[in-house]
PDB file of C-alpha atoms in Angstrom:
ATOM      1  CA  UNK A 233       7.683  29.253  38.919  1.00 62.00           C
ATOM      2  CA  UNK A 234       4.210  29.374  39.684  1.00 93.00           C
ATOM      3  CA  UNK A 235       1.815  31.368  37.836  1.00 98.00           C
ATOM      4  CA  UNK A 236      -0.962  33.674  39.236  1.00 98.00           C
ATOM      5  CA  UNK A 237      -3.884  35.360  36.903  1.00 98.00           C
ATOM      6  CA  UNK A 238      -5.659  38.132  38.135  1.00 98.00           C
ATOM      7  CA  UNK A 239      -8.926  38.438  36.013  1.00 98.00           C
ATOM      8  CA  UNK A 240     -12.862  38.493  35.641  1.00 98.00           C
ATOM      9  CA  UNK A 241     -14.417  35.571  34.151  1.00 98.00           C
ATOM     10  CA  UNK A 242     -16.720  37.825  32.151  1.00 98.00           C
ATOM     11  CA  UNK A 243     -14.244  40.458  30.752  1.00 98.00           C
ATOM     12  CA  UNK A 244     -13.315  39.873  27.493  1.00 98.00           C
ATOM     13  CA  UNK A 245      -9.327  40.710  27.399  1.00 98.00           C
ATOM     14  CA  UNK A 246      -9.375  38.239  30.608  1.00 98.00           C
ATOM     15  CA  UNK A 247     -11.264  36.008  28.247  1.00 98.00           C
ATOM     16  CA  UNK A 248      -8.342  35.950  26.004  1.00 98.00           C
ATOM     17  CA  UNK A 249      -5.571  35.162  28.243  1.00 98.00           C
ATOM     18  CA  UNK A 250      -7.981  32.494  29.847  1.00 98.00           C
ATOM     19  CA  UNK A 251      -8.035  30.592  26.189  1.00 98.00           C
ATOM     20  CA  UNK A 252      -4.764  30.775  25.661  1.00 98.00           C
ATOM     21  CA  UNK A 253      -3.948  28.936  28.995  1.00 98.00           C
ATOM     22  CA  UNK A 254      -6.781  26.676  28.324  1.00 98.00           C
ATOM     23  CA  UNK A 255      -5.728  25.586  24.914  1.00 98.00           C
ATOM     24  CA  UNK A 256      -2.257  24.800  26.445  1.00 98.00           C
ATOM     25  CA  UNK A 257      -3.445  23.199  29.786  1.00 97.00           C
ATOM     26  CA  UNK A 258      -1.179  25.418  31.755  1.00 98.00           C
ATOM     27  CA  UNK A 259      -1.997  25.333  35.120  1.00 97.00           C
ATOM     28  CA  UNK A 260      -2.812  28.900  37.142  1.00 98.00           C
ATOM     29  CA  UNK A 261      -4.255  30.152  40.476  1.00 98.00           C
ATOM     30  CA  UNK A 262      -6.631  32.288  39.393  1.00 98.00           C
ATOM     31  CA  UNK A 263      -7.659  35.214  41.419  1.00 98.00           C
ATOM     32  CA  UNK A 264     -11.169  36.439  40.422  1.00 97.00           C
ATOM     33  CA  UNK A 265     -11.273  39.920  40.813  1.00 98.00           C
ATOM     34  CA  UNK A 266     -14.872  40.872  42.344  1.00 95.00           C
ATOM     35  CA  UNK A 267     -16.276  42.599  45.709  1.00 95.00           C
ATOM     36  CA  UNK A 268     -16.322  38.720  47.088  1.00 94.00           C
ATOM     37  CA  UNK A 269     -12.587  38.943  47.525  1.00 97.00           C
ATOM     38  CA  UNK A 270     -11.366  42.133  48.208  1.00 97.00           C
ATOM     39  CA  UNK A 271      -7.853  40.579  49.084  1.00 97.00           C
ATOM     40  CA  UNK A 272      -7.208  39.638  45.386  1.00 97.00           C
ATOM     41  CA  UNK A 273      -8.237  43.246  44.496  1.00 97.00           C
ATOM     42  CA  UNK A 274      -5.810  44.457  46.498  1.00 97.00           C
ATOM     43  CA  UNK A 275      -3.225  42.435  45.456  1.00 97.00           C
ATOM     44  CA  UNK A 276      -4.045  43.477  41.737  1.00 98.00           C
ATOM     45  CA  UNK A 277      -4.171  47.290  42.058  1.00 97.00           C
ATOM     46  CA  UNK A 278      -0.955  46.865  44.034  1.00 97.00           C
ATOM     47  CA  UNK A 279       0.630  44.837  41.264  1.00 97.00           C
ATOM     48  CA  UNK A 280      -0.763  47.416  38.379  1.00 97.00           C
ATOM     49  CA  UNK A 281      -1.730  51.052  39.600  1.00 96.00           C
ATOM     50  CA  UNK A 282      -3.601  51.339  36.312  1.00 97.00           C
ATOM     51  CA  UNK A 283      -6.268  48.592  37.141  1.00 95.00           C
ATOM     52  CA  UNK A 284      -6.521  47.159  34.124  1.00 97.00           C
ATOM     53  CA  UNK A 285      -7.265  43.065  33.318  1.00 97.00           C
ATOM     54  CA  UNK A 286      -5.705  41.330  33.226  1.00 98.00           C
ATOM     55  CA  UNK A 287      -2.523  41.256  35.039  1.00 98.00           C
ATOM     56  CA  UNK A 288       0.090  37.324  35.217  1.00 98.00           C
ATOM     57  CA  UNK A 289       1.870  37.429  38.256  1.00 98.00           C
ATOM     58  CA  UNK A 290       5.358  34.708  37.256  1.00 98.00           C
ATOM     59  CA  UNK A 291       7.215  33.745  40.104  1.00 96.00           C
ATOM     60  CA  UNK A 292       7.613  37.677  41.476  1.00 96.00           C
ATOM     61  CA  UNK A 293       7.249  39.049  38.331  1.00 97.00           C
ATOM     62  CA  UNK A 294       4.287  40.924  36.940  1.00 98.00           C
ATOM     63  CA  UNK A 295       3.192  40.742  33.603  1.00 98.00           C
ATOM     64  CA  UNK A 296       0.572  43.209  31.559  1.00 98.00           C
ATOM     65  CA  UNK A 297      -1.901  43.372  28.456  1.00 98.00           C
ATOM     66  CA  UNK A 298      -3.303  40.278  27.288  1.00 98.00           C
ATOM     67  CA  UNK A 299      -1.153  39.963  23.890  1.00 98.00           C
ATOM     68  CA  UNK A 300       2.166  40.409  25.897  1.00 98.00           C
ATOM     69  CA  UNK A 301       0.949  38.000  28.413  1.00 98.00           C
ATOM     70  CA  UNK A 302      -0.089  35.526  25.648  1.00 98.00           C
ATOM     71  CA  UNK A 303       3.687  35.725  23.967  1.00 98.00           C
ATOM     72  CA  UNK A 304       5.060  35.586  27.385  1.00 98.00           C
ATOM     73  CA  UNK A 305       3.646  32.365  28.203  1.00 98.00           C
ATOM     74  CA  UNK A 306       4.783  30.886  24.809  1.00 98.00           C
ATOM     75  CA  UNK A 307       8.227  32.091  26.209  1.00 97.00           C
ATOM     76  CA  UNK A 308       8.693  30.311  29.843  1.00 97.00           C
ATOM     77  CA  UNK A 309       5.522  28.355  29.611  1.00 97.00           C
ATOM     78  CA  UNK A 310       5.056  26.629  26.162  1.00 97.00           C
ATOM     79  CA  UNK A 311       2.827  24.128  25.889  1.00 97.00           C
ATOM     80  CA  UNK A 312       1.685  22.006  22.937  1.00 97.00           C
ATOM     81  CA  UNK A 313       0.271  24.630  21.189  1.00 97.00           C
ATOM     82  CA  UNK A 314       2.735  27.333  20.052  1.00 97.00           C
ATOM     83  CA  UNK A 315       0.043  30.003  19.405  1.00 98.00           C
ATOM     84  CA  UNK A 316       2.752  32.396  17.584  1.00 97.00           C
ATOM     85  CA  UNK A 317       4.373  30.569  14.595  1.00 96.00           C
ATOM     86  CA  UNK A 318       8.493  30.340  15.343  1.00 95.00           C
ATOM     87  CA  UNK A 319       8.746  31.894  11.604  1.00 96.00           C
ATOM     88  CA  UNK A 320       9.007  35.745  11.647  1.00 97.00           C
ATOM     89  CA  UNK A 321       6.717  36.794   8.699  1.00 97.00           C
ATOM     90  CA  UNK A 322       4.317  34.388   9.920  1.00 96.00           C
ATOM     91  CA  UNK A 323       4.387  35.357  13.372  1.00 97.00           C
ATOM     92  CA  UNK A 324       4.244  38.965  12.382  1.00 98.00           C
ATOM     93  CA  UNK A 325       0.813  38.464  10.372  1.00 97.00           C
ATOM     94  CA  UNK A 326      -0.731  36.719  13.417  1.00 98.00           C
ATOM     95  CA  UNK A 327       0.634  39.960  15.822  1.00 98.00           C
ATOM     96  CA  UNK A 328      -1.116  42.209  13.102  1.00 98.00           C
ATOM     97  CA  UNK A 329      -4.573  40.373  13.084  1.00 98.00           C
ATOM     98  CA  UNK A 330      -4.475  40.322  16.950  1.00 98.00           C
ATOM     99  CA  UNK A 331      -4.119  43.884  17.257  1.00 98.00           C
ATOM    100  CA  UNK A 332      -6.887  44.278  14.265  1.00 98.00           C
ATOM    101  CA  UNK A 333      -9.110  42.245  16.908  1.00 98.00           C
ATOM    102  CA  UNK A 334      -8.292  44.698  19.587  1.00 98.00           C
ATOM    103  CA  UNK A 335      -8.227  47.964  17.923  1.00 98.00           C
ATOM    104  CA  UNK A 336     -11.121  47.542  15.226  1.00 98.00           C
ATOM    105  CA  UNK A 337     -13.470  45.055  16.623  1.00 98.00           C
ATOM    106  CA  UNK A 338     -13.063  44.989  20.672  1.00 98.00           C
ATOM    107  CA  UNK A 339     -12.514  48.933  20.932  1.00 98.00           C
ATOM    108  CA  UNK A 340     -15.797  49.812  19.111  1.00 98.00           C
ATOM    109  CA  UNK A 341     -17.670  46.880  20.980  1.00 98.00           C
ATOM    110  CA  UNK A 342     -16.397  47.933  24.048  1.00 98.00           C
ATOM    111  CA  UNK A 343     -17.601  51.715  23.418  1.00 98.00           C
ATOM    112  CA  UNK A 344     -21.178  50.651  23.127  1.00 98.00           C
ATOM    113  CA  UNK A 345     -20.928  48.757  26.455  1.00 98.00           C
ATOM    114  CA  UNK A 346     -19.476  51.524  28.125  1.00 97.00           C
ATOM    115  CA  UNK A 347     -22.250  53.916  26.865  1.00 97.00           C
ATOM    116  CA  UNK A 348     -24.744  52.043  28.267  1.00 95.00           C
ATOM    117  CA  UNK A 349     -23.430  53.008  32.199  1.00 95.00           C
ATOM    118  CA  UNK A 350     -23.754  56.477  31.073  1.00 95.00           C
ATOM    119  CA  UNK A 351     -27.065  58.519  32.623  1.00 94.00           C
ATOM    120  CA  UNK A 352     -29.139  58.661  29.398  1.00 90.00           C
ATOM    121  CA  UNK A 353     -29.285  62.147  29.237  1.00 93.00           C
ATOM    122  CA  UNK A 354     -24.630  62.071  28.720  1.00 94.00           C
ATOM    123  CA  UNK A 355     -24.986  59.236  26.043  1.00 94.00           C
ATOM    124  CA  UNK A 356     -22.943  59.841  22.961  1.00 96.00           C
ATOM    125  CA  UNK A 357     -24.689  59.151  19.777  1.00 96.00           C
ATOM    126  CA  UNK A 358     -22.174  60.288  17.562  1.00 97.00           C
ATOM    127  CA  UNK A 359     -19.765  58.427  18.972  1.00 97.00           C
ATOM    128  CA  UNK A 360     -22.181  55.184  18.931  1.00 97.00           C
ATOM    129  CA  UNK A 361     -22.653  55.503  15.194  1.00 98.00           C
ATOM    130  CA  UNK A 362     -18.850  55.815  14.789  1.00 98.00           C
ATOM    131  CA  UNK A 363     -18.182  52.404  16.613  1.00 98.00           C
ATOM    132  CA  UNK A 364     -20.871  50.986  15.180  1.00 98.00           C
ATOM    133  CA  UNK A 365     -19.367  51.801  11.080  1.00 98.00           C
ATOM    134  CA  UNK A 366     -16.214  50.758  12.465  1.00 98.00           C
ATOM    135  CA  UNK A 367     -17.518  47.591  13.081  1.00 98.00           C
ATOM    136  CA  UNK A 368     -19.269  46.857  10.063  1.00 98.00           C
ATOM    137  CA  UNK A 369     -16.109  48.326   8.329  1.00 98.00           C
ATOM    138  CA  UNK A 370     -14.280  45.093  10.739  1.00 98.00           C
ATOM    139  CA  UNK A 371     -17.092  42.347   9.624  1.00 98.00           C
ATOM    140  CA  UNK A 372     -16.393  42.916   5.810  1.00 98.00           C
ATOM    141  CA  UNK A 373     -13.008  43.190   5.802  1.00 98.00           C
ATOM    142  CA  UNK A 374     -12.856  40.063   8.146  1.00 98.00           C
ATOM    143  CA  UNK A 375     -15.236  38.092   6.077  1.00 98.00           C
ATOM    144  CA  UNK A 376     -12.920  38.665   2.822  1.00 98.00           C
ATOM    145  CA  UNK A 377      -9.786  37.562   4.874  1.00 97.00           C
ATOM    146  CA  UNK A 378     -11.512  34.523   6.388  1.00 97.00           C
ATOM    147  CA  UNK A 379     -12.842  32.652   2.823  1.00 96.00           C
ATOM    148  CA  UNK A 380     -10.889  29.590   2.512  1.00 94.00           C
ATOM    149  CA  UNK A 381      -9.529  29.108   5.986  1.00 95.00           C
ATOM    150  CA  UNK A 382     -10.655  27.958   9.562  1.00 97.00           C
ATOM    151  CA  UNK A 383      -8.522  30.428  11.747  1.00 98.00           C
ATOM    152  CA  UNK A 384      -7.504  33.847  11.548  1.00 98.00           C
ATOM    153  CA  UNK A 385      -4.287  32.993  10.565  1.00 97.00           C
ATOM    154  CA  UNK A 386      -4.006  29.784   9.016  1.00 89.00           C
ATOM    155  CA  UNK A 387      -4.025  26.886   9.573  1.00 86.00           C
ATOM    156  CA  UNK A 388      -3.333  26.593  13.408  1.00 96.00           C
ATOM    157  CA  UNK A 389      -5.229  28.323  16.095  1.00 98.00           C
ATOM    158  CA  UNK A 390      -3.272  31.044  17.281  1.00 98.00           C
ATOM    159  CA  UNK A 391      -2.664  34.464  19.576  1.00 98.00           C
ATOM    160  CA  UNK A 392      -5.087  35.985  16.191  1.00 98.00           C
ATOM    161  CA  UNK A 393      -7.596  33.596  17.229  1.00 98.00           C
ATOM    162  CA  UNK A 394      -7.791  34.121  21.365  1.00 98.00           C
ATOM    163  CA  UNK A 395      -8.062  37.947  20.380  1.00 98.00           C
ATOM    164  CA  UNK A 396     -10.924  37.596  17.773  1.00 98.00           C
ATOM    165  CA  UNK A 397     -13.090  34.725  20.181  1.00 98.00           C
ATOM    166  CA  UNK A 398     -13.638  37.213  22.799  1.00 98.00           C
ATOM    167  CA  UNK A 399     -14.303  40.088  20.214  1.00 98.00           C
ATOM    168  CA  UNK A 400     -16.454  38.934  18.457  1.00 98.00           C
ATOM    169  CA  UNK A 401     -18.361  37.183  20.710  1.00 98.00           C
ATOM    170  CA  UNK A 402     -19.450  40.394  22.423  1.00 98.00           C
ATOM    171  CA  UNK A 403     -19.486  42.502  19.206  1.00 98.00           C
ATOM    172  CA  UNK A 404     -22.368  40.015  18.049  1.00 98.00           C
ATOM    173  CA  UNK A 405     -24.537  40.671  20.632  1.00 98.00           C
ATOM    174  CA  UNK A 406     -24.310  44.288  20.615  1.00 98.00           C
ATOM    175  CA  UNK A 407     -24.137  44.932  16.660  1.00 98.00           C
ATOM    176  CA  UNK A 408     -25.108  41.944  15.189  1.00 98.00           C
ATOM    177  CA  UNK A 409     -23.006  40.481  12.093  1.00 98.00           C
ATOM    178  CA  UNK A 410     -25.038  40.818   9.096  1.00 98.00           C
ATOM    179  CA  UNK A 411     -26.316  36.967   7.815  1.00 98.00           C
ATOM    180  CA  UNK A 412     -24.990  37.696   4.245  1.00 98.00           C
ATOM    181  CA  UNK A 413     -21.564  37.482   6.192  1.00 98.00           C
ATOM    182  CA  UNK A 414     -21.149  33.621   6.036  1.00 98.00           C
ATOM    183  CA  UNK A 415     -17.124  33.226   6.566  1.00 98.00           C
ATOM    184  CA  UNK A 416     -17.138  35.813   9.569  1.00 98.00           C
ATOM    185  CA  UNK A 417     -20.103  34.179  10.908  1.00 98.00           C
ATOM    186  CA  UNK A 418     -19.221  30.530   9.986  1.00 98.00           C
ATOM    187  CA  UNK A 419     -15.849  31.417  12.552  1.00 98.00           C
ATOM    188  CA  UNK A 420     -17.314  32.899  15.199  1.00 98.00           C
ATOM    189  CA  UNK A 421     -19.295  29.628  15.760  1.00 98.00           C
ATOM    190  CA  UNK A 422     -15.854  27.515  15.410  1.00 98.00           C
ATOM    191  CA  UNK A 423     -14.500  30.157  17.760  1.00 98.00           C
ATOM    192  CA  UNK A 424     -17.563  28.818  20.072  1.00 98.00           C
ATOM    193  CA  UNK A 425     -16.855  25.245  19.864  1.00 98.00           C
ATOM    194  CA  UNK A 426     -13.418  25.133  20.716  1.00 98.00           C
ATOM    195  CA  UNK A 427     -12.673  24.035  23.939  1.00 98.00           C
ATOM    196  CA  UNK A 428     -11.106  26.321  25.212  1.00 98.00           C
ATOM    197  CA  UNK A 429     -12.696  29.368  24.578  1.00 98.00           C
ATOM    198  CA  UNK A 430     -16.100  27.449  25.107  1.00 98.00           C
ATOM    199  CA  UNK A 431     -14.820  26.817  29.117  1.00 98.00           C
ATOM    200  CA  UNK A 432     -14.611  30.497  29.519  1.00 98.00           C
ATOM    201  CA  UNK A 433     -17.966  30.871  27.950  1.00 98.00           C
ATOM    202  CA  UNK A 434     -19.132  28.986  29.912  1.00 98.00           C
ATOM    203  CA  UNK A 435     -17.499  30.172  33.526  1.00 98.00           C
ATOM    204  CA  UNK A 436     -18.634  33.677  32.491  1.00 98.00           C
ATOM    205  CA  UNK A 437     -22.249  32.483  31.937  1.00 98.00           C
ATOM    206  CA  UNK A 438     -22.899  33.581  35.355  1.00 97.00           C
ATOM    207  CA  UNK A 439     -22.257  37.119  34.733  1.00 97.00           C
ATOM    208  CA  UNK A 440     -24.787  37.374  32.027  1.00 98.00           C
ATOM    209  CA  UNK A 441     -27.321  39.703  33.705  1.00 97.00           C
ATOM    210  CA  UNK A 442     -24.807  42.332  34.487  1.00 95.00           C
ATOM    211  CA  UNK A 443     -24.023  42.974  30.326  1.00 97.00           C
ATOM    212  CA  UNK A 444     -24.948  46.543  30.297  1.00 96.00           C
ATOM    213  CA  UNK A 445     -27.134  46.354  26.982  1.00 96.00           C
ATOM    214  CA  UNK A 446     -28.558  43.184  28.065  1.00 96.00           C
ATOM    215  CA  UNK A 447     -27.214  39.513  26.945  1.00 97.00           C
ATOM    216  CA  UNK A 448     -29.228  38.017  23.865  1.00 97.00           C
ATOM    217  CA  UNK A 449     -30.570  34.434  24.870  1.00 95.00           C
ATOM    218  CA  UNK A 450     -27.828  32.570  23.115  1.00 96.00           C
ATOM    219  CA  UNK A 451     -24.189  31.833  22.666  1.00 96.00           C
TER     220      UNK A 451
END
């Protein structure tokens, strides 16, 4: 069956399905979702009322949230990467750093985003200073958990490792990791340099000016 990704090159839970096909070579249409082609965002809201990316279309069948659509393409699409180990305890460390990626560093990055497309005057600085401890809370706990190994969770690059890439490269630029950091920041830049994750770096580069608190100039 052919597969079908609706997604934005510059969102970062589209960023971590993208790596995850990447890494495996699996081959996709890819819909970009943008006002250039209303006909794809269309076919998305009509596929998932809630309008949320990204959404796998299999064959007829329509698959949602990026860690679901990660483990479903390790189902019926494997590829030479199995990025969830086939041993349960294993497999249910690397589910419980992926949702530490998404709930406690992607959820607090993606609140100071958001408050930046709020009129100044409706900003929420309590809220700000909440998502930013929570993130610094993240980065130490991270850093501890990282000392002695390359990926999140173990050896192999894994579903832990296409949630943290996107996280953290957006987390960076709007809290920056502190220097005395060096595991957390020492895997960030290995999250960078692999492959796949660096291609949708790189296709998202285009997007750069419209990062609500501004893009740094790097990464």
């Amino acid at each position: 069956m052919s597969l079908t990704l609706y997604a934005h090159p510059f969102s970062s839970y589209c960023q971590k399905v993208l790596t995850a096909l990447y890494e495996n070579g699996t081959p996709f249409d890819y819909r970009r979702l943008g006002p250039e082609d209303p006909a794809a965002g269309a076919e998305w809201a009509a596929l998932w009322p809630m309008k949320h990316m990204p959404v796998l279309l299999d064959g007829e069948t329509p698959v949602f949230e990026s860690s679901i659509i990660i483990e479903h393409l390790g189902l019926y699409h494997p590829g030479p990467v199995p990025l969830l180990p086939a041993e349960p305890k294993a497999a249910l460390r690397t589910r419980m750093l992926d949702r530490f990626f998404d709930n406690f560093v992607m959820t607090p990055m993606q609140k100071i985003v958001f408050d930046h497309l709020r009129p100044a005057e409706s900003r929420d600085a309590y809220g700000l200073a909440k998502a930013r401890g929570m993130l610094d809370d993240a980065y130490r706990w991270l850093d501890g958990e990282l000392a002695g190994r390359d990926w999140a969770a173990g050896a192999g690059f894994s579903l832990a490792d296409c949630a943290a890439a996107p996280a953290l490269f957006y987390a960076d630029w709007v809290h920056e990791i502190d220097p005395a950091l060096t595991h957390l920041r020492a895997y960030r830049a290995r999250l960078l340099g692999r492959p796949s994750f660096a291609r949708a770096v790189e296709e998202a580069r285009p997007f750069r000016p419209l990062f609500p608190p501004g893009a740094p100039d790097r990464d």
